[in-house]
Coordinates of C-alpha atoms and ligand atoms in Angstrom, one line a residue:
X3 CA -9.9 -11.4 24.2
X4 CA -6.6 -11.5 22.2
X5 CA -6.4 -9.1 19.3
X6 CA -6.1 -10.9 15.9
X7 CA -2.6 -10.7 14.2
X8 CA -3.7 -8.1 11.7
X9 CA -4.5 -5.7 14.5
X10 CA -1.4 -5.9 16.6
X11 CA 1.0 -6.9 13.8
X12 CA 3.0 -4.7 11.4
X13 CA 2.8 -5.3 7.7
X14 CA 5.8 -4.8 5.4
X15 CA 5.3 -4.2 1.6
X16 CA 7.7 -5.9 -0.7
X17 CA 8.0 -4.7 -4.3
X18 CA 9.3 -8.0 -5.6
X19 CA 11.2 -6.7 -8.7
X20 CA 13.4 -4.8 -6.4
X21 CA 13.9 -6.8 -3.3
X22 CA 16.5 -9.5 -4.0
X23 CA 17.6 -11.2 -7.2
X24 CA 18.9 -14.7 -7.0
X25 CA 19.0 -15.8 -10.7
X26 CA 21.1 -13.0 -12.1
X27 CA 18.6 -11.2 -14.3
X28 CA 18.6 -7.9 -12.5
X29 CA 15.1 -8.4 -11.3
X30 CA 14.1 -9.6 -7.8
X31 CA 12.4 -13.0 -7.4
X32 CA 10.6 -15.3 -5.0
X33 CA 13.8 -17.2 -3.9
X34 CA 15.2 -13.7 -3.1
X35 CA 12.3 -13.0 -0.8
X36 CA 12.8 -16.4 0.8
X37 CA 16.5 -15.7 1.3
X38 CA 15.6 -12.4 3.1
X39 CA 13.0 -13.7 5.4
X40 CA 15.4 -13.8 8.4
X41 CA 16.3 -10.1 7.7
X42 CA 12.5 -9.3 8.0
X43 CA 12.2 -11.3 11.2
X44 CA 15.2 -9.5 12.7
X45 CA 13.7 -6.2 11.6
X46 CA 10.6 -7.2 13.6
X47 CA 7.7 -7.1 11.2
X48 CA 4.8 -9.6 11.3
X49 CA 3.5 -9.9 7.8
X50 CA 4.6 -9.3 4.2
X51 CA 2.5 -8.0 1.4
X52 CA 4.1 -8.9 -2.0
X53 CA 3.1 -6.7 -4.9
X54 CA 1.9 -8.8 -7.9
X55 CA 3.9 -11.9 -8.9
X56 CA 1.5 -13.3 -11.5
X57 CA 2.2 -13.9 -15.2
X58 CA 2.1 -10.5 -16.8
X59 CA 3.3 -8.7 -19.9
X60 CA 4.6 -6.2 -17.2
X61 CA 3.2 -3.1 -19.1
X62 CA 2.2 -1.9 -15.6
X63 CA 4.8 -4.1 -13.8
X64 CA 2.5 -6.9 -12.8
X65 CA -0.7 -4.9 -12.2
X66 CA -1.6 -6.2 -15.7
X67 CA -2.4 -9.8 -14.8
X68 CA -2.5 -12.5 -17.6
X69 CA -3.2 -15.4 -15.3
X70 CA -4.4 -15.0 -11.7
X71 CA -3.5 -18.6 -10.6
X72 CA 0.2 -18.9 -11.5
X73 CA 3.6 -17.2 -11.0
X74 CA 5.4 -15.2 -13.6
X75 CA 8.6 -17.1 -14.6
X76 CA 10.6 -13.9 -13.9
X77 CA 9.7 -14.4 -10.2
X78 CA 9.9 -18.2 -10.1
X79 CA 7.4 -21.0 -9.9
X80 CA 4.3 -22.0 -7.9
X81 CA 6.6 -24.3 -6.0
X82 CA 8.9 -21.4 -5.2
X83 CA 5.9 -19.5 -3.9
X84 CA 4.8 -22.5 -1.7
X85 CA 8.4 -22.5 -0.3
X86 CA 8.2 -18.8 0.5
X87 CA 4.9 -19.3 2.2
X88 CA 6.1 -22.3 4.2
X89 CA 9.3 -20.6 5.2
X90 CA 7.5 -17.5 6.2
X91 CA 5.0 -19.3 8.3
X92 CA 7.7 -21.3 9.9
X93 CA 9.1 -18.0 11.1
X94 CA 5.8 -16.7 12.3
X95 CA 5.4 -14.3 9.3
X96 CA 2.1 -13.9 7.5
X97 CA 2.0 -13.6 3.7
X98 CA -0.4 -11.3 1.9
X99 CA -0.7 -11.3 -1.9
X100 CA -1.8 -8.4 -4.1
X101 CA -5.2 -9.1 -5.7
X102 CA -5.9 -7.1 -8.9
X103 CA -9.6 -7.6 -9.5
X104 CA -10.6 -4.4 -11.3
X105 CA -8.8 -5.2 -14.6
X106 CA -6.8 -7.9 -16.3
X107 CA -4.0 -7.6 -18.9
X108 CA -5.2 -7.4 -22.5
X109 CA -3.3 -10.7 -22.9
X110 CA -5.4 -12.5 -20.4
X111 CA -7.3 -15.4 -22.2
X112 CA -10.6 -13.9 -21.0
X113 CA -10.0 -10.6 -22.8
X114 CA -8.6 -12.4 -25.9
X115 CA -11.9 -14.2 -26.1
X116 CA -13.9 -11.1 -25.2
X117 CA -12.5 -9.1 -28.0
X118 CA -12.7 -11.9 -30.6
X119 CA -16.3 -11.2 -31.5
X120 CA -19.5 -9.6 -30.2
X121 CA -21.0 -13.0 -29.8
X122 CA -18.2 -14.5 -27.7
X123 CA -19.5 -15.9 -24.4
X124 CA -16.9 -13.7 -22.6
X125 CA -17.9 -10.5 -24.5
X126 CA -19.7 -9.1 -21.4
X127 CA -16.9 -10.0 -19.0
X128 CA -15.4 -6.6 -20.0
X129 CA -17.0 -3.2 -20.5
X130 CA -17.9 -2.7 -24.2
X131 CA -19.8 0.3 -25.5
X132 CA -20.9 1.7 -28.9
X133 CA -19.3 4.9 -30.0
X134 CA -21.0 8.2 -29.3
X135 CA -23.0 9.7 -32.1
X136 CA -20.0 11.5 -33.5
X137 CA -18.0 8.3 -33.5
X138 CA -15.9 9.3 -30.5
X139 CA -15.7 7.6 -27.1
X140 CA -19.0 6.9 -25.3
X141 CA -18.3 9.5 -22.6
X142 CA -15.6 11.8 -21.2
X143 CA -14.0 9.5 -18.7
X144 CA -10.3 9.9 -18.4
X145 CA -7.8 7.1 -17.7
X146 CA -5.8 7.5 -14.4
X147 CA -2.7 7.5 -16.7
X148 CA -4.1 10.3 -18.9
X149 CA -6.2 10.4 -22.1
X150 CA -9.6 8.8 -22.8
X151 CA -10.4 5.7 -20.8
X152 CA -12.0 4.2 -23.9
X153 CA -10.1 2.3 -26.6
X154 CA -11.6 1.7 -30.0
X155 CA -11.5 -2.0 -31.1
X156 CA -11.4 -2.2 -34.9
X157 CA -12.4 -5.9 -35.1
X158 CA -15.7 -5.7 -33.3
X159 CA -16.5 -2.0 -33.8
X160 CA -16.9 -1.0 -30.2
X161 CA -15.0 0.8 -27.5
X162 CA -13.7 -1.0 -24.3
X163 CA -13.2 0.8 -21.0
X164 CA -9.8 0.9 -19.2
X165 CA -9.4 2.9 -16.0
X166 CA -5.6 2.6 -16.4
X167 CA -3.6 1.6 -19.5
X168 CA -5.3 0.4 -22.7
X169 CA -3.4 -2.9 -22.0
X170 CA -5.5 -3.1 -18.7
X171 CA -9.1 -3.6 -19.7
X172 CA -11.6 -3.3 -16.8
X173 CA -13.6 -6.4 -15.9
X174 CA -17.4 -6.1 -15.8
X175 CA -18.1 -6.9 -12.1
X176 CA -21.8 -6.6 -12.8
X177 CA -21.5 -10.0 -14.6
X178 CA -22.1 -12.9 -12.2
X179 CA -19.7 -15.2 -14.0
X180 CA -16.9 -12.6 -13.5
X181 CA -17.6 -12.5 -9.8
X182 CA -17.7 -16.2 -9.6
X183 CA -14.4 -16.6 -11.5
X184 CA -12.6 -14.0 -9.4
X185 CA -13.9 -15.4 -6.1
X186 CA -12.4 -18.8 -7.2
X187 CA -9.1 -17.0 -7.6
X188 CA -9.3 -15.9 -4.0
X189 CA -10.1 -19.4 -2.9
X190 CA -7.2 -20.8 -5.0
X191 CA -4.7 -18.7 -2.9
X192 CA -6.5 -19.1 0.4
X193 CA -6.4 -22.8 -0.1
X194 CA -2.7 -22.7 -0.6
X195 CA -2.4 -20.9 2.8
X196 CA -2.1 -17.2 2.0
X197 CA -3.1 -15.0 5.0
X198 CA -4.9 -12.3 3.0
X199 CA -4.9 -9.9 0.2
X200 CA -4.3 -6.3 -0.5
X201 CA -7.0 -5.5 -3.0
X202 CA -5.9 -3.2 -5.8
X203 CA -8.1 -0.1 -6.6
X204 CA -11.1 -1.5 -4.8
X205 CA -13.1 1.7 -5.2
X206 CA -12.8 1.5 -9.0
X207 CA -14.5 -1.8 -9.4
X208 CA -18.0 -0.8 -10.3
X209 CA -19.0 2.1 -12.7
X210 CA -22.4 3.8 -13.0
X211 CA -24.5 1.5 -15.2
X212 CA -25.5 4.3 -17.7
X213 CA -22.0 5.8 -18.0
X214 CA -22.8 9.5 -17.5
X215 CA -20.1 12.1 -18.1
X216 CA -17.9 12.9 -15.1
X217 CA -18.1 16.6 -14.0
X218 CA -15.2 19.0 -14.3
X219 CA -12.9 19.3 -11.2
X220 CA -12.8 23.0 -10.2
X221 CA -9.5 22.5 -8.4
X222 CA -7.7 21.1 -11.4
X223 CA -4.2 22.3 -12.2
X224 CA -2.3 20.7 -15.2
X225 CA 0.6 19.6 -13.0
X226 CA -1.8 17.2 -11.1
X227 CA -2.0 15.0 -14.2
X228 CA -4.8 14.8 -16.7
X229 CA -6.9 12.4 -14.7
X230 CA -7.7 15.2 -12.2
X231 CA -9.4 17.3 -14.9
X232 CA -12.6 15.6 -14.0
X233 CA -14.1 14.3 -10.7
X234 CA -14.4 10.6 -10.9
X235 CA -18.0 10.8 -9.7
X236 CA -19.5 8.2 -11.9
X237 CA -16.5 6.0 -12.7
X238 CA -15.6 5.1 -9.1
X239 CA -17.1 4.5 -5.6
X240 CA -20.5 3.3 -6.8
X241 CA -22.9 1.8 -4.2
X242 CA -22.8 -1.7 -5.8
X243 CA -19.1 -2.1 -4.9
X244 CA -20.0 -2.7 -1.3
X245 CA -21.9 -5.9 -2.1
X246 CA -18.7 -7.1 -3.8
X247 CA -16.5 -6.2 -0.9
X248 CA -18.9 -8.0 1.5
X249 CA -18.8 -11.1 -0.7
X250 CA -15.1 -11.1 -0.7
X251 CA -15.2 -10.7 3.1
X252 CA -17.5 -13.7 3.3
X253 CA -14.9 -15.8 1.5
X254 CA -12.1 -14.6 3.7
X255 CA -14.1 -15.3 6.8
X256 CA -14.9 -18.8 5.6
X257 CA -11.2 -19.6 6.1
X258 CA -9.4 -20.0 9.4
X259 CA -10.7 -19.6 12.9
X260 CA -10.5 -16.4 14.8
X261 CA -7.1 -15.4 16.2
X262 CA -4.2 -17.1 14.5
X263 CA -5.7 -18.3 11.3
X264 CA -7.7 -15.2 10.4
X265 CA -7.4 -14.0 6.8
X266 CA -7.3 -10.3 6.2
X267 CA -8.5 -8.1 3.4
X268 CA -6.9 -4.6 2.9
X269 CA -8.5 -2.3 0.4
X270 CA -6.5 0.2 -1.7
X271 CA -8.9 3.1 -1.7
X272 CA -8.0 6.7 -2.3
X273 CA -11.1 8.5 -1.0
X274 CA -11.9 11.2 1.6
X275 CA -12.3 9.8 5.1
X276 CA -16.1 9.9 5.1
X277 CA -16.3 7.8 1.9
X278 CA -13.4 5.5 3.0
X279 CA -15.3 4.5 6.2
X280 CA -18.0 2.8 4.1
X281 CA -15.6 0.2 3.1
X282 CA -15.5 -1.2 6.6
X283 CA -19.0 -2.3 5.8
X284 CA -22.4 -1.6 7.3
X285 CA -24.7 -4.5 8.0
X286 CA -22.3 -6.8 6.3
X287 CA -18.6 -6.5 7.1
X288 CA -16.4 -5.5 4.1
X289 CA -12.6 -5.1 4.2
X290 CA -10.8 -5.4 7.5
X291 CA -8.5 -2.4 6.7
X292 CA -9.4 0.2 4.1
X293 CA -6.0 1.8 3.6
X294 CA -5.7 5.1 5.3
X295 CA -3.2 7.1 3.2
X296 CA -3.6 10.5 4.9
X297 CA -0.1 10.7 6.5
X298 CA 1.3 10.7 2.9
X299 CA -0.2 14.0 2.0
X300 CA -0.9 15.9 5.2
X301 CA 1.4 18.9 5.7
X302 CA 4.2 18.1 8.2
X303 CA 2.9 20.3 10.9
X304 CA 1.7 19.3 14.4
X305 CA -1.7 20.8 14.2
X306 CA -2.4 19.4 10.7
X307 CA -1.3 15.9 11.8
X308 CA -3.3 16.1 15.0
X309 CA -6.4 17.1 13.0
X310 CA -6.0 14.2 10.7
X311 CA -5.5 11.7 13.6
X312 CA -8.4 12.9 15.7
X313 CA -10.9 13.2 12.8
X314 CA -9.9 9.8 11.5
X315 CA -10.3 8.2 15.0
X316 CA -13.7 10.0 15.3
X317 CA -14.9 8.8 11.9
X318 CA -14.2 5.1 12.5
X319 CA -17.3 3.0 12.7
X320 CA -17.9 0.8 15.7
X321 CA -15.4 -2.0 15.7
X322 CA -13.5 -0.5 12.7
X323 CA -9.8 -1.0 13.3
X324 CA -7.5 1.9 12.2
X325 CA -4.4 1.7 10.0
X326 CA -1.6 4.0 8.9
X327 CA 0.8 4.2 5.9
X328 CA 3.7 6.5 5.1
X329 CA 4.3 5.4 1.6
X330 CA 4.0 2.7 -1.1
X331 CA 5.1 1.9 -4.6
X332 CA 3.0 4.6 -6.1
X333 CA 3.8 7.6 -3.9
X334 CA 7.0 9.7 -3.1
X335 CA 9.1 8.2 -0.3
X336 CA 8.7 9.7 3.1
X337 CA 12.4 10.7 3.4
X338 CA 12.2 12.5 0.0
X339 CA 9.1 14.3 0.9
X340 CA 9.8 15.2 4.6
X341 CA 13.6 15.0 5.0
X342 CA 15.9 12.6 6.9
X343 CA 15.4 13.9 10.5
X344 CA 11.7 14.1 9.8
X345 CA 11.6 10.5 8.4
X346 CA 12.8 9.4 11.9
X347 CA 10.0 11.3 13.6
X348 CA 7.6 9.8 11.0
X349 CA 8.7 6.3 11.9
X350 CA 7.8 7.0 15.5
X351 CA 4.4 8.4 14.5
X352 CA 3.7 5.4 12.2
X353 CA 4.6 2.8 14.8
X354 CA 3.0 4.5 17.8
X355 CA -0.4 5.5 16.4
X356 CA -3.4 3.3 17.2
X357 CA -3.8 0.9 14.3
X358 CA -2.0 -1.4 11.9
X359 CA 1.0 0.1 10.3
X360 CA 2.2 -0.8 6.8
X361 CA 5.9 -0.2 6.1
X362 CA 7.2 0.2 2.6
X363 CA 10.5 -1.6 1.9
X364 CA 13.5 0.7 2.1
X365 CA 11.8 3.3 4.2
X366 CA 13.5 1.6 7.2
X367 CA 16.8 2.7 5.6
X368 CA 15.6 6.3 5.0
X369 CA 15.8 5.5 1.3
X370 CA 14.9 8.6 -0.7
X371 CA 13.5 9.0 -4.2
X372 CA 16.2 8.0 -6.7
X373 CA 16.9 10.2 -9.6
X374 CA 16.0 8.4 -12.8
X375 CA 17.6 9.6 -16.1
X376 CA 15.2 10.0 -19.0
X377 CA 16.7 7.0 -20.7
X378 CA 16.1 4.8 -17.7
X379 CA 12.5 5.5 -17.2
X380 CA 10.4 2.4 -17.0
X381 CA 7.1 3.4 -15.4
X382 CA 4.2 3.9 -17.9
X383 CA 2.8 6.7 -15.7
X384 CA 6.0 8.8 -16.4
X385 CA 6.3 7.7 -20.0
X386 CA 2.7 8.9 -20.7
X387 CA 2.8 12.2 -18.8
X388 CA 6.5 13.0 -18.5
X389 CA 7.9 15.8 -16.4
X390 CA 5.1 16.2 -13.9
X391 CA 6.9 14.1 -11.2
X392 CA 4.2 11.5 -11.4
X393 CA 6.5 8.7 -12.3
X394 CA 6.9 5.9 -9.8
X395 CA 10.4 4.5 -10.7
X396 CA 12.1 6.7 -8.1
X397 CA 10.4 4.8 -5.3
X398 CA 10.8 1.3 -6.8
X399 CA 14.6 1.1 -6.9
X400 CA 16.5 -2.0 -5.7
X401 CA 16.9 -2.7 -2.0
X402 CA 20.5 -2.0 -1.0
X403 CA 21.6 -5.0 1.2
X404 CA 25.3 -4.5 1.7
X405 CA 28.4 -2.9 0.1
X406 CA 29.2 -5.7 -2.3
X407 CA 28.6 -5.4 -6.0
X408 CA 25.2 -3.8 -6.8
X409 CA 24.5 -3.6 -3.1
X410 CA 24.0 -7.4 -2.9
X411 CA 20.8 -7.0 -4.8
X412 CA 21.9 -8.7 -8.0
X413 CA 25.0 -9.9 -9.8
X414 CA 23.6 -8.5 -13.1
X415 CA 22.7 -5.0 -14.1
X416 CA 19.8 -3.9 -11.8
X417 CA 16.5 -3.1 -13.7
X418 CA 16.4 0.3 -12.1
X419 CA 19.5 2.2 -10.7
X420 CA 20.4 1.8 -7.0
X421 CA 20.4 4.8 -4.7
X422 CA 23.7 6.7 -5.2
X423 CA 24.5 6.4 -1.5
X424 CA 24.2 2.6 -1.4
X425 CA 27.8 2.0 -0.2
X426 CA 26.8 3.5 3.1
X427 CA 23.0 3.4 3.0
X428 CA 22.5 -0.4 3.1
X429 CA 21.1 -2.9 5.5
X430 CA 24.5 -4.5 6.6
X431 CA 26.2 -1.3 7.3
X432 CA 23.2 0.4 9.0
X433 CA 22.6 -2.6 11.2
X434 CA 25.9 -1.9 12.8
X435 CA 25.3 1.7 13.5
X436 CA 23.5 2.4 16.8
X437 CA 22.1 5.8 15.5
X438 CA 21.0 4.7 12.0
X439 CA 17.3 4.9 11.1
X440 CA 17.4 1.1 10.6
X441 CA 18.4 0.7 14.2
X442 CA 15.6 3.1 15.2
X443 CA 13.1 1.1 13.2
X444 CA 14.3 -2.2 14.9
X445 CA 14.0 -0.6 18.3
X446 CA 10.6 0.8 17.6
X447 CA 9.3 -2.5 16.3
X448 CA 10.7 -4.3 19.3
X449 CA 9.2 -1.8 21.7
X450 CA 5.8 -2.1 20.0
X451 CA 6.0 -5.8 20.3
X452 CA 6.7 -5.6 24.0
X453 CA 4.2 -2.9 25.0
X454 CA 0.7 -3.7 24.2
X455 CA -0.3 -0.1 24.8
X456 CA 1.5 0.8 21.6
X457 CA -0.3 -1.7 19.4
X458 CA -3.8 -2.1 20.9
X459 CA -3.9 0.6 23.6
X460 CA -6.3 3.6 23.6
X461 CA -5.2 6.8 22.0
X462 CA -5.6 10.1 23.8
X463 CA -4.3 13.4 22.4
X464 CA -2.6 15.2 25.2
X465 CA -1.2 18.4 23.7
X466 CA -0.8 20.1 20.3
X467 CA 0.7 23.4 19.4
X468 CA 2.5 24.9 16.5
X469 CA 5.4 22.4 16.7
X470 CA 4.6 19.8 19.3
X471 CA 2.3 16.8 19.1
X472 CA 1.9 14.7 22.2
X473 CA -0.3 11.8 22.9
X474 CA -0.8 8.9 25.2
X475 CA -1.3 5.2 24.5
X476 CA -2.8 3.3 27.4
X477 CA -3.6 -0.4 27.9
X478 CA -4.5 -1.6 31.4
X479 CA -1.9 -0.1 33.8
X480 CA 0.5 0.5 31.0
X481 CA 0.8 4.2 30.0
X482 CA 3.2 5.5 27.4
X483 CA 3.6 9.1 26.2
X484 CA 4.7 9.8 22.7
X485 CA 6.0 13.3 22.1
X486 CA 6.9 14.6 18.7
X487 CA 8.7 17.9 18.0
X488 CA 8.1 18.7 14.4
X489 CA 9.9 22.0 14.5
X490 CA 13.4 23.4 14.4
X491 CA 13.3 24.8 18.0
X492 CA 13.9 22.9 21.2
X493 CA 10.9 22.6 23.5
X494 CA 10.2 22.1 27.2
X495 CA 7.1 20.1 27.7
X496 CA 5.6 20.0 31.3
X497 CA 4.5 16.5 32.0
X498 CA 1.1 15.6 33.6
X499 CA 1.3 14.6 37.2
X500 CA 1.3 10.9 36.4
X501 CA 4.1 11.5 33.9
X502 CA 6.5 12.9 36.5
X503 CA 9.3 10.5 37.1
X504 CA 8.8 8.9 33.7
X505 CA 11.7 7.6 31.7
X506 CA 12.6 7.9 28.0
X507 CA 12.3 4.5 26.3
X508 CA 13.4 5.7 23.0
X509 CA 14.4 8.9 21.2
X510 CA 15.1 9.6 17.5
X511 CA 18.1 11.8 18.5
X512 CA 21.0 10.3 20.4
X513 CA 20.9 11.0 24.1
X514 CA 19.0 14.3 23.6
X515 CA 15.7 13.9 25.3
X516 CA 15.7 14.5 29.0
X517 CA 13.1 14.4 31.7
X518 CA 14.0 17.2 34.3
X519 CA 11.9 18.8 37.0
X520 CA 8.7 17.2 35.8
X521 CA 9.3 18.4 32.2
X522 CA 10.5 16.8 29.0
X523 CA 13.2 18.6 27.0
X524 CA 13.0 17.9 23.4
X525 CA 15.5 18.9 20.6
X526 CA 14.5 20.0 17.1
X527 CA 12.9 17.2 15.0
X528 CA 13.0 14.8 17.9
X529 CA 10.4 12.3 18.9
X530 CA 10.4 10.3 22.1
X531 CA 8.5 7.5 23.7
X532 CA 8.2 7.8 27.5
X533 CA 7.0 5.4 30.1
X534 CA 5.1 6.8 33.0
X535 CA 7.0 6.5 36.2
Ligands
GLC610 C1 -2.9 0.5 -8.1 C2 -1.5 0.1 -8.0 C3 -0.7 0.8 -9.1 C4 -1.2 0.4 -10.4 C5 -2.7 0.6 -10.5 C6 -3.3 0.0 -11.7 O1 -3.1 1.9 -7.9 O2 -1.0 0.4 -6.7 O3 0.7 0.5 -9.0 O4 -0.6 1.1 -11.5 O5 -3.4 0.2 -9.4 O6 -3.4 -1.4 -11.4

């Protein structure tokens, strides 16, 4: 049986404000994405996920949606979107949208109605609650962006709940009309031909019906951000969310046939692995890919990584397909966190583990977190809890395409500053450099496309010690060995019998890796892919 595209393909996340501007307003747009589709094809990815492009007051840069079935004029029109979709499909690229079901913007007509009066027919579409006896918020729940998650509404004399900003009221998913309306939104985009959704904060969608206080977090330290003062025991990951995920899956499965046309659902879920696994579904399937964010936070050590990989593999339910991520628009960039040499090793890891990889735009250039002056801060996360390094602007900066003005991103003033090294760290320049990380990504993606062992093959851990992580990927008679040296010392790795005579297909370090006398010689921070001889 052939694997569906979302299992053997590679997903590429586009943060649309920062990808390519075509109308000279300093903000990326849909025509910009269309213009860059060929670059994505030449990079070698299979699908794009576009962060939200819907009409929005942009208080949380599009994650505050005011209309789910339209395009924000800053990004273009519905016709522009249809063009992107058609042009992407013509090139064999799938297109995923970001679905933000947990909350709307406070400017969404549903919320405008809901807050108009207690009698309004949309009142219960959101989560309203009387004040506590002392007049304060109904319980102790904290917004993920700090402070109480409840906002007092003077007009109707009740509080409403917002897991994020007060401009992002949470929908009441216990209400059947809300579910029906949001499922229609999914159908609207599926009918246009989108290939799937990344579902924003899926584990947040249902809250305990009686709103008990959340317990304190014993591991809390102030630098973590105020949200971590409590454990989100009652405000997230409630059993009823699984029925919703299953209903969403039913809708997705109703479209397309198996194979080519299959629509995919990816859930944004920050939970420990045992909880995460529930989102694959039990009796009823739920999301195809509950995002696995573990590589972002695991210490950069061979044993720690091996433990994460093997425990994740072991925890997968029958038929559950793995996935891996190095970064996204909310988390520090891999190059900033690990270093440049390590970012190359991380690229090998991401693209040779078993499971669907999602790349974050710019990581293929080794883009680092960009220093943002206080006066340039745009992210509400940073504005609300400054100085804790929680802000996300540093990872959302414009894509540097070439060495022309503003790196070819815009003819205007870019909405966030470019990386200071853009004259050399840009797509055009690095495409010409045989040793650039961009060239490494291209080669890895091409190798992965040509060797099924790398995309759908079995995973076997061969060896782990303090610095080395070695595994095999096998499919039929195809056997590849991936060896990562995470340390600063060189290593000599004896190869198994069948590995003798194997050859190096790819290395992160120019001409360094050698197979000699049945052993592999690896330099510091070098990763290689070998083919058995
Ligand atoms: C998700 C998004 C993040 C956003 C939040 C609220 O975590 O990835 O960017 O701020 O949801 O919608």
